[in-house]
Coordinates of C-alpha atoms in Angstrom, one line a residue:
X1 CA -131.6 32.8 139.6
X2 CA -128.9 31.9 137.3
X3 CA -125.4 34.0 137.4
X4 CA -125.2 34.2 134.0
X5 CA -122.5 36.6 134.0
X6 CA -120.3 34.4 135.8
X7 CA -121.3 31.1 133.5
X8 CA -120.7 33.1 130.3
X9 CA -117.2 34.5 132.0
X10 CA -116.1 30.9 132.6
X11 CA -117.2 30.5 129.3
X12 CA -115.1 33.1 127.6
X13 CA -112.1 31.6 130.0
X14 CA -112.2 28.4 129.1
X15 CA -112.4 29.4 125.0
X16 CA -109.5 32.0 126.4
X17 CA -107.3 28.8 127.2
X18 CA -108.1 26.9 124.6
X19 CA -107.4 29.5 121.6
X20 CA -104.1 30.3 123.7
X21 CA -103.8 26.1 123.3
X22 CA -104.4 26.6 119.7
X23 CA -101.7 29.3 119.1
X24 CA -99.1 27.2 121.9
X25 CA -99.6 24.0 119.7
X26 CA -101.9 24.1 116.7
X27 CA -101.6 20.2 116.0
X28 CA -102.7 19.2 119.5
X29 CA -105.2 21.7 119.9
X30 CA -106.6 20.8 116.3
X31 CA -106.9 17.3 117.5
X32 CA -108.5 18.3 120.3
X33 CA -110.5 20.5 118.9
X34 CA -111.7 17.8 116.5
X35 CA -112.0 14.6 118.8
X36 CA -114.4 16.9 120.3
X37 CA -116.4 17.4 117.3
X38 CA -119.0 14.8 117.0
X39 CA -117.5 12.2 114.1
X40 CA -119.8 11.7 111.7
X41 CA -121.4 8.5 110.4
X42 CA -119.5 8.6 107.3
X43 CA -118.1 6.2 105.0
X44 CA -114.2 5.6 102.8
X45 CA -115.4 4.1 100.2
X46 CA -112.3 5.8 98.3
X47 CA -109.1 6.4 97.9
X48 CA -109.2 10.3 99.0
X49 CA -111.4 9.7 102.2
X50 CA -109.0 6.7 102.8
X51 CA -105.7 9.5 102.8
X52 CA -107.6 12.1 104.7
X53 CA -108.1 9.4 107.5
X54 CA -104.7 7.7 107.7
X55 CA -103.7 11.7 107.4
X56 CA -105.4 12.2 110.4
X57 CA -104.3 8.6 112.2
X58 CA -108.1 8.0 112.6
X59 CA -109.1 4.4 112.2
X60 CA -111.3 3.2 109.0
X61 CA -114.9 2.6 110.0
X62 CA -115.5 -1.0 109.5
X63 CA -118.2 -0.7 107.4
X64 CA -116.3 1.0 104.9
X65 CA -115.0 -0.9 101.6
X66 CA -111.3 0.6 102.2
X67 CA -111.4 -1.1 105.7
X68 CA -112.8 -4.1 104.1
X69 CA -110.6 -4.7 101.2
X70 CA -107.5 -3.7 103.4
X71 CA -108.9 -6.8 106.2
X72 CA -109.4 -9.2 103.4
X73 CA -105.8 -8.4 101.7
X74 CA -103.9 -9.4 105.2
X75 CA -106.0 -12.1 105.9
X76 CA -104.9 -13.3 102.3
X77 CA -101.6 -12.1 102.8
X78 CA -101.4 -14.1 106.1
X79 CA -102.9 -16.9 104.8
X80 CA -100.4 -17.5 101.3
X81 CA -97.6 -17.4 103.7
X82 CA -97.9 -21.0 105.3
X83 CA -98.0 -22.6 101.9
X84 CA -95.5 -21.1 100.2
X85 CA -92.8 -21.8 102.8
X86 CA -93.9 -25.2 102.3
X87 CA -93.8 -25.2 98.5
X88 CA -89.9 -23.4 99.4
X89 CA -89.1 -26.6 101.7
X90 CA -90.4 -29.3 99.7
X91 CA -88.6 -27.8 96.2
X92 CA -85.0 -27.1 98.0
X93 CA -85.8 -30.9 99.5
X94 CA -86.5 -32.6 95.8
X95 CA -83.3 -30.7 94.2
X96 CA -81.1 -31.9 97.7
X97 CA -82.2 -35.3 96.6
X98 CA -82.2 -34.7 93.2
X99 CA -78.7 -33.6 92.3
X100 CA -76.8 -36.6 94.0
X101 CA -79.4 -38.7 92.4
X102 CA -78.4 -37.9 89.4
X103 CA -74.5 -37.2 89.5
X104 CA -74.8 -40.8 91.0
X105 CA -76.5 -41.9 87.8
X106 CA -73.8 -39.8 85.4
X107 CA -70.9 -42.1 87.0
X108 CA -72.4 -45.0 87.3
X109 CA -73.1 -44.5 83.4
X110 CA -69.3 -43.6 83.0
X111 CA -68.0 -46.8 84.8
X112 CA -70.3 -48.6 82.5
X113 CA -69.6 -47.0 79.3
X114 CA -65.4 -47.8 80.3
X115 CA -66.2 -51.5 81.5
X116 CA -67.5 -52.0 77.9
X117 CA -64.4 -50.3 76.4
X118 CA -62.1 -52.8 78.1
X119 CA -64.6 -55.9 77.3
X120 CA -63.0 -58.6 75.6
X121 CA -64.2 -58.0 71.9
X122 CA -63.5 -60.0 68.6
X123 CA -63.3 -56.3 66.4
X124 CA -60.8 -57.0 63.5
X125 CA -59.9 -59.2 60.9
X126 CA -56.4 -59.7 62.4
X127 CA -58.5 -61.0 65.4
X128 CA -60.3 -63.2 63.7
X129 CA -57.9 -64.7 62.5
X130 CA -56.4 -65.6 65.2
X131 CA -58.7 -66.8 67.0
X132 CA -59.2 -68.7 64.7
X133 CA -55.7 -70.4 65.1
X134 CA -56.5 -71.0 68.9
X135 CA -58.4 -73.7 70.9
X136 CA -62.1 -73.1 71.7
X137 CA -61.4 -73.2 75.4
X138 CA -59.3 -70.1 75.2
X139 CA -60.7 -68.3 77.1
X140 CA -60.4 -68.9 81.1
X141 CA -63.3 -69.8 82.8
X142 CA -65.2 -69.4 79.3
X143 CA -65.6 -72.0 76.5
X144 CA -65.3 -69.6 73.2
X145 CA -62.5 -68.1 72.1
X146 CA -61.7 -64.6 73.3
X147 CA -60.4 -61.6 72.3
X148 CA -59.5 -58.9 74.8
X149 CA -58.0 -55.3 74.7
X150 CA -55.7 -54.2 76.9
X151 CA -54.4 -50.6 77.7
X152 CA -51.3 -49.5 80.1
X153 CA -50.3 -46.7 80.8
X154 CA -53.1 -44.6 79.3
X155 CA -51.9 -46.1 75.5
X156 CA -55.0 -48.3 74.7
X157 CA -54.1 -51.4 73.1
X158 CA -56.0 -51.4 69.9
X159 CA -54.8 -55.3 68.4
X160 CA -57.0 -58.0 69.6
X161 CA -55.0 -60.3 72.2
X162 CA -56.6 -63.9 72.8
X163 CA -57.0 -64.6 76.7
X164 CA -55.6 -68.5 76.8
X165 CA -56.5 -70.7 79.7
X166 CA -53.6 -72.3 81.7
X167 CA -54.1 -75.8 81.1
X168 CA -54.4 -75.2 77.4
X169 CA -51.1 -74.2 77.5
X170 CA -50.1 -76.8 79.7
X171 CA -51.4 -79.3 77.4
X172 CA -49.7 -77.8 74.1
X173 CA -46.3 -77.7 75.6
X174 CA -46.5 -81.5 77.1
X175 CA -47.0 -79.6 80.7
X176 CA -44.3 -77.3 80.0
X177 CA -41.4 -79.9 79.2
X178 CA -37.4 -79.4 78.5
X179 CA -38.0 -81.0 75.4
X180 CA -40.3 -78.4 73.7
X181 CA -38.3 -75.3 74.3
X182 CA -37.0 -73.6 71.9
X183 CA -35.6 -70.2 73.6
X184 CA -34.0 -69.0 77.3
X185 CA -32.9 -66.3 78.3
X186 CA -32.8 -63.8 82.3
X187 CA -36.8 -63.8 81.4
X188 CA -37.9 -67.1 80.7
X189 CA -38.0 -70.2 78.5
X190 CA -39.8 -70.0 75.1
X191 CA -41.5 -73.7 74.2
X192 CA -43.0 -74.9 71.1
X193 CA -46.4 -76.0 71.6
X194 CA -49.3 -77.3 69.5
X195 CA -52.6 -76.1 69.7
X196 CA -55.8 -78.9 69.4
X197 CA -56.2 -77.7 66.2
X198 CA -52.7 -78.3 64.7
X199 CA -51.3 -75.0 64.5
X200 CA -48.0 -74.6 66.5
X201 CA -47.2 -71.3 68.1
X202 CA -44.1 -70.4 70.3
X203 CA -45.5 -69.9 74.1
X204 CA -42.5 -67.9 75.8
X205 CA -43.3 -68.8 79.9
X206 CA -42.0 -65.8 81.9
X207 CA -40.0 -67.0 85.5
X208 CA -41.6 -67.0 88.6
X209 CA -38.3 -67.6 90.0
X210 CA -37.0 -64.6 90.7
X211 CA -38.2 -60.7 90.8
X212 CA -41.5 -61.4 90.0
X213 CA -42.3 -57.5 90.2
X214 CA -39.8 -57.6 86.5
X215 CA -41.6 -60.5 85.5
X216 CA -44.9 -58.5 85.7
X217 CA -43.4 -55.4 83.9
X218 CA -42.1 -57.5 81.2
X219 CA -46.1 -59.1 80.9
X220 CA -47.2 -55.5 80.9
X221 CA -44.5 -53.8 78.5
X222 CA -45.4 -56.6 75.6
X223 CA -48.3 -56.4 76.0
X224 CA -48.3 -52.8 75.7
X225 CA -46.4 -52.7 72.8
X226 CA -46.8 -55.3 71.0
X227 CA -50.8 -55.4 71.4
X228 CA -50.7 -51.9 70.6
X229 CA -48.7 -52.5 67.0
X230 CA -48.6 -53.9 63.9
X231 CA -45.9 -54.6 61.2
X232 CA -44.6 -56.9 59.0
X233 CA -41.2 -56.9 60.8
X234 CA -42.4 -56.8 64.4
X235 CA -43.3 -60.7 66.0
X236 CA -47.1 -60.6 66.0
X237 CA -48.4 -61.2 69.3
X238 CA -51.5 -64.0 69.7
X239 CA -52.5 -63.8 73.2
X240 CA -51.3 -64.0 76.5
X241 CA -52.1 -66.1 80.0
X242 CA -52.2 -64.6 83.9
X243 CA -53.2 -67.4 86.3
X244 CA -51.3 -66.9 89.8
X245 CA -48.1 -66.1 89.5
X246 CA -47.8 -67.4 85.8
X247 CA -47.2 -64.7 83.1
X248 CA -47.3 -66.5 79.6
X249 CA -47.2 -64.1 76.6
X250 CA -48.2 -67.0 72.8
X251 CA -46.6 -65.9 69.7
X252 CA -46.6 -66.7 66.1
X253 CA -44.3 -69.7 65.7
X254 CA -41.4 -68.1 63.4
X255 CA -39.9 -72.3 62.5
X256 CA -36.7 -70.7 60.5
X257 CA -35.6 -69.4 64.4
X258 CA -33.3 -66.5 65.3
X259 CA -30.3 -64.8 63.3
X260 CA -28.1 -65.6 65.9
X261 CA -29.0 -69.3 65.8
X262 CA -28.0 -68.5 61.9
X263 CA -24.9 -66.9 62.4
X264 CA -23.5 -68.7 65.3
X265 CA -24.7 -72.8 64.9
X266 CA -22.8 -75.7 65.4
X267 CA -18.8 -74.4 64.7
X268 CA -20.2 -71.2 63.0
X269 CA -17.3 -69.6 64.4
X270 CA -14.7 -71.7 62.9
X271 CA -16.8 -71.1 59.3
X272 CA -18.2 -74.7 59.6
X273 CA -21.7 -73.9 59.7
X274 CA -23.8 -75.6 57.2
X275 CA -26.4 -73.8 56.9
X276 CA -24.8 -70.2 56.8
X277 CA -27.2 -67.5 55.9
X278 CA -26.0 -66.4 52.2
X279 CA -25.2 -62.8 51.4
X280 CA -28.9 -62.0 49.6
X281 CA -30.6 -63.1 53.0
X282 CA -28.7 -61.0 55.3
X283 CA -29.2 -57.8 53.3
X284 CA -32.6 -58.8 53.6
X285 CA -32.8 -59.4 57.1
X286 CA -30.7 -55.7 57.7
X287 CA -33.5 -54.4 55.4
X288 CA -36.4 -55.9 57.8
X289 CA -34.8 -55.0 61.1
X290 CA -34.3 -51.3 60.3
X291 CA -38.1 -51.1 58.6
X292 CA -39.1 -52.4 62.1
X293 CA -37.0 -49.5 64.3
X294 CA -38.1 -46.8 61.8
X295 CA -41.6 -48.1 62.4
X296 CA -41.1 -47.4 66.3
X297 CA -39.4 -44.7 66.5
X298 CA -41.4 -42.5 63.6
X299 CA -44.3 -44.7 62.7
X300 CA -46.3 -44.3 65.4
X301 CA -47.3 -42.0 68.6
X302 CA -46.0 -41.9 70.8
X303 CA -42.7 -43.7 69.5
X304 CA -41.3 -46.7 71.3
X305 CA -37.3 -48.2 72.2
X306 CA -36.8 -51.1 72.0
X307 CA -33.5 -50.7 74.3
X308 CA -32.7 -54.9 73.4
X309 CA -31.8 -54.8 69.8
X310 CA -29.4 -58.3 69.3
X311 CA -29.6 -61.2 66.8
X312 CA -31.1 -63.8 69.2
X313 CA -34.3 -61.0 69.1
X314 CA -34.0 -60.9 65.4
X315 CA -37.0 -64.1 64.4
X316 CA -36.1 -65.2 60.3
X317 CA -39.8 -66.0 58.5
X318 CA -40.0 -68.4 56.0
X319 CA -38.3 -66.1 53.4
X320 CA -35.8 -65.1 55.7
X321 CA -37.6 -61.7 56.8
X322 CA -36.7 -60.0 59.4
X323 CA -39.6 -60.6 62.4
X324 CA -38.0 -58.2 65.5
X325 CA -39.3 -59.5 68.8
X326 CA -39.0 -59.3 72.9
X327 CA -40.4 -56.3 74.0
X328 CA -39.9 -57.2 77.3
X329 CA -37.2 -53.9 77.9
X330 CA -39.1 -51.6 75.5
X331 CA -40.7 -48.4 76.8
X332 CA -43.2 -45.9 75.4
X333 CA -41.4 -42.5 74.6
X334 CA -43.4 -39.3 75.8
X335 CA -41.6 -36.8 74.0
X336 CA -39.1 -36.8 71.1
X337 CA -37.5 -40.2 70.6
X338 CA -34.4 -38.4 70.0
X339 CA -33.8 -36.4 73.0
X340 CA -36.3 -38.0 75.4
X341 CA -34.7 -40.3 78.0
X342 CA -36.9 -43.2 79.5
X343 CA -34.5 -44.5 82.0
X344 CA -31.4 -43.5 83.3
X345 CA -31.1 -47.7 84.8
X346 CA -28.9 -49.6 82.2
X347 CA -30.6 -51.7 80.1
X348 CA -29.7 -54.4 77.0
X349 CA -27.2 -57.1 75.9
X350 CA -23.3 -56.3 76.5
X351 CA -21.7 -55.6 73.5
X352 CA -25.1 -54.2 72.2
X353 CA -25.3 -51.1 74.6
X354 CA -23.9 -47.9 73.6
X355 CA -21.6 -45.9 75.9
X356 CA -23.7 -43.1 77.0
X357 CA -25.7 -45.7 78.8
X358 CA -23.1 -46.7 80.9
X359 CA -22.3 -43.4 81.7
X360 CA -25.8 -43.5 83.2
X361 CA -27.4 -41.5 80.4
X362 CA -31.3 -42.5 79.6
X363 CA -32.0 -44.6 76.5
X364 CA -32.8 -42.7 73.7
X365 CA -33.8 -44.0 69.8
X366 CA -29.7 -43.0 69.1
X367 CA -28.9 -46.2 71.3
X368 CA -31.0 -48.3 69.9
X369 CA -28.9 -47.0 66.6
X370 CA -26.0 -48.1 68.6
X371 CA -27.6 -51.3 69.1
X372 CA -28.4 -51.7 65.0
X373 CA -25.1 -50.9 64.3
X374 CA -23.5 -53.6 66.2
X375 CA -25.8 -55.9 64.7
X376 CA -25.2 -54.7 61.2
X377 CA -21.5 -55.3 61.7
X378 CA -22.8 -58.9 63.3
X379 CA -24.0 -59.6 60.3
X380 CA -21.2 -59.3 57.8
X381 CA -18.9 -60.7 60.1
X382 CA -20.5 -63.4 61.5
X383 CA -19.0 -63.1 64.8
X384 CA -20.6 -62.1 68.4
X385 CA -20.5 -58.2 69.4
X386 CA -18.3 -60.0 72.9
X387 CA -15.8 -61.8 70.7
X388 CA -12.7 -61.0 72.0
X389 CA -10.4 -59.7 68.9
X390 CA -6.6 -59.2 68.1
X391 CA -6.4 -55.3 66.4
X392 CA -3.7 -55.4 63.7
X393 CA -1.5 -53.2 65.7
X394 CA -0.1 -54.6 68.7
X395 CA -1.3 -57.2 70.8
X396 CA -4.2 -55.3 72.3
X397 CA -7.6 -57.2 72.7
X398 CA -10.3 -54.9 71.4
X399 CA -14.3 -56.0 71.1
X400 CA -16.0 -56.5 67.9
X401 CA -17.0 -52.7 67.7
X402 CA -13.7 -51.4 67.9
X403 CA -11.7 -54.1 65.7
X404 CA -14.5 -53.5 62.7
X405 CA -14.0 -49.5 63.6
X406 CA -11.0 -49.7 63.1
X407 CA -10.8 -51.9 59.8
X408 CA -13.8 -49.9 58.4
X409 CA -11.3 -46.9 58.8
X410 CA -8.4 -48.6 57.1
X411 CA -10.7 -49.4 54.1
X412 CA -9.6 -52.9 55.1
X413 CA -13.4 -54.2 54.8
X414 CA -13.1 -57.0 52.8
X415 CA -10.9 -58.9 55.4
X416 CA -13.2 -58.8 57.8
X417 CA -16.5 -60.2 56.0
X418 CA -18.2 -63.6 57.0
X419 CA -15.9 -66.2 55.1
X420 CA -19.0 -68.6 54.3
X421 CA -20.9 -66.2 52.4
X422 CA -18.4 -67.1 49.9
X423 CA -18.2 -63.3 48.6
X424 CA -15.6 -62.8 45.8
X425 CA -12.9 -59.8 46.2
X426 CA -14.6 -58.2 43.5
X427 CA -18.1 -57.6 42.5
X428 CA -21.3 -56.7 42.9
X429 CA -21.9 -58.3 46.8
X430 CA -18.6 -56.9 48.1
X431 CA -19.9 -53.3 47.3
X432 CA -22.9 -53.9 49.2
X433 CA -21.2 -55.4 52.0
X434 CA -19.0 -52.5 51.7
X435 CA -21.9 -50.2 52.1
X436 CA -23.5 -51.9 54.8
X437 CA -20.3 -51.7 57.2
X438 CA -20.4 -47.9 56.3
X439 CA -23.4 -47.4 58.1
X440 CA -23.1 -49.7 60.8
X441 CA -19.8 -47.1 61.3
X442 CA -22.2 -44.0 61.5
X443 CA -24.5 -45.9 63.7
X444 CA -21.4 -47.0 66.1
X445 CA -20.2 -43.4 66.6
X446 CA -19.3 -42.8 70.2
X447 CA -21.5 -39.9 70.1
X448 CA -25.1 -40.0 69.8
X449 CA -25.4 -36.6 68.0
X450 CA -23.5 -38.2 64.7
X451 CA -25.3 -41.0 64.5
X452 CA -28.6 -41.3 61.5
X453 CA -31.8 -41.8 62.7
X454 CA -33.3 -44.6 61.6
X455 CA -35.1 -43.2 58.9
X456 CA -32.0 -41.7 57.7
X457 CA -30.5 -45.3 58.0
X458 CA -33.4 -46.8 56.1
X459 CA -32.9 -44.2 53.6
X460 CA -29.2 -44.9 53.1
X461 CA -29.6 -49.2 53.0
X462 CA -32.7 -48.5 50.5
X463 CA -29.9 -47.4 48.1
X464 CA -28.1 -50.2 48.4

């Protein structure tokens, strides 16, 4: 016989614990209370029953579509993620490649595009031309004619230059001989040669001898310069030769030679010359020689010095024009030509040089004013800027500079003008060689501040 008093009294304990369970912790005892529910055979098939579960951290039935659609997303999920790392590798792997690739191609494209700026090129008329004075084989190691451009020193050359092969030379000056030069000097000997075709030109050989490291800037600065220019009153530059140690720089051939080969011939100082430059072509060659400075200094950018301004660099064309040539001293100015210095090294002809340069001052356009004065005065008076000279007063032995200086200041002009240019006392041609010494004085001034620039000199000899 059953006790069931004492069944339903363990009964009524047990619920006694667990509703004191309930009240001690209602969110264990629910879950108790509920895991021992039977679970029904339910589905989630939506978003509600899906909360309700996850609310009560009990697992999706795998037949449901929530549980399904959730498996399939993170198998997807877990599948996309190996091929797009890959697809991340292999892109950051092209663009590595890529890049160099093509800043590779960029300068490669660059060093082309500059080769083909410096390319020999026929491009002008004034090219042309001359190459059309020159031998076919001009060209080393070619058989055409050839025109190159040249730049130094950032300034591009932009007058064509003909590249001349040494033996051509060779063969136009009778292998260089004593007999065919024409012009020496610290740099060189000048030759007159004679191309196949006829045409003579003046080939000016710069010495190996000695500091070939000056040699080579000489090459460089005419080649700078004078490729770089053109002017009536500037020596025209053909073409040029660089085989070994040979620098040889071709030139129009100027046959009426230098002023100073005018002014100071066979007994020229004694006024024997015979062929003494009359008064009409020295104001003409002043004329052509300041037209060629004012083109330097304040015809072009950036301006140039020519820092060697002297007679024997003054070339006389056939109608006695001034042709001013050696640019084997000149510089390119970066700055004002008036105030900018190029070198503080003395450079020039004694007697030609103004006094701040000695004093170790930098060459400015003022001393190449210096240098145009002197050869104003040069050329009325017919006698070398070193010629020693007795001044009036006293037995003191002055230079050229001084002695004029002095005369010009004494209005004592006339005595000191080139005898042979047969200028009367009076007239017309003793004004203007008045006039000319005037500014030659303003160009000589001691200080560089008072002297014209050459504009203002141009201006002033225009009016004579």
């Amino acid at each position: 016989m059953w006790n069931l008093d004492s069944t339903s009294s363990h009964q009524s304990k047990s619920s006694s614990r667990s509703a004191v369970a309930i009240h001690g912790d209602a969110d264990v005892a629910a879950r108790v209370e509920v895991n021992r529910c039977p679970r029904p055979a339910t589905t989630v098939d939506s978003m509600d029953d899906f909360v309700l579960h996850h609310s009560l951290r009990l697992p999706l039935p795998p037949n449901s579509s929530v549980h399904k659609i959730s498996t399939h997303a993170a198998a997807a999920g877990h599948a996309m993620d190996t091929p797009l790392v890959a697809l991340i590798v292999v892109a950051g792997t092209s663009l590595a490649v890529a890049v160099p690739c093509l800043l590779l191609a960029f300068l490669c494209r660059r060093r082309d595009s500059s080769k083909s700026q410096l390319k020999p090129r026929c491009c002008s008329a004034a090219g042309a031309a001359a190459a059309s004075t020159l031998p076919v084989s001009a060209t080393a190691g070619t058989t055409t004619a050839d025109c190159a451009s040249w730049s130094f020193y950032g300034t591009p050359a932009h007058a064509t230059l003909l590249k001349l092969s040494l033996a051509d030379l060779a063969a136009a000056t009778g292998g260089f001989s004593p007999d065919n030069i024409i012009g020496d000097g610290g740099y060189g000997f000048v030759y007159r040669a004679v191309l196949p075709n006829g045409v003579a030109v003046a080939v000016k050989r710069l010495s190996g001898d000695g500091d070939a490291a000056a040699g080579n800037r000489e090459f460089r600065a005419e080649l700078e310069v004078l490729g770089s220019l053109s002017h009536p009153n500037l020596a025209r530059l053909l073409g040029y030769c660089a085989a070994g140690r040979d620098r040889i720089l071709v030139y129009e051939l100027l046959e009426r030679g230098s002023l100073d080969a005018w002014l100071h011939g066979t007994d020229a100082e004694d006024g024997g010359g015979t062929d003494s430059l009359p008064w009409s072509a020295r104001l003409r060659v002043a004329r052509g020689a300041a037209a060629a400075l004012e083109f330097l200094h304040h015809g072009r950018h950036p301006p140039v010095l020519h820092r060697d301004v002297k007679s024997s660099n003054v070339l006389l064309g056939e109608g006695f024009e001034a042709k001013l040539a050696d640019f084997g001293l000149a510089r390119i100015v970066r700055g004002s030509p008036a105030k900018s210095h190029v070198s503080t090294q003395a450079a020039g002809t004694a007697g030609y040089v103004a006094p701040e340069i000695w004093d170790g001052v930098g060459a400015t356009a003022k001393a190449d004013v210096y240098s145009f004065g002197v050869l104003l005065i040069e050329i009325v008076t017919g006698h070398r800027p070193s010629w020693p000279m007795k001044a009036s007063m006293g037995d003191k032995e002055v230079n050229l500079v001084d002695w004029a200086r002095e005369k010009i200041g004494a209005d004592e002009a006339s005595g000191i003008l080139d005898r042979r240019m047969g200028i009367e006392a009076q007239g017309k041609e003793m004004e203007e060689a008045k006039a000319l010494l005037e500014i030659a004085r303003r160009c000589i001034d001691n200080a560089a501040k008072n002297r014209p620039t050459m504009e203002e000199a141009v201006a002033m000899l225009s009016k004579i």
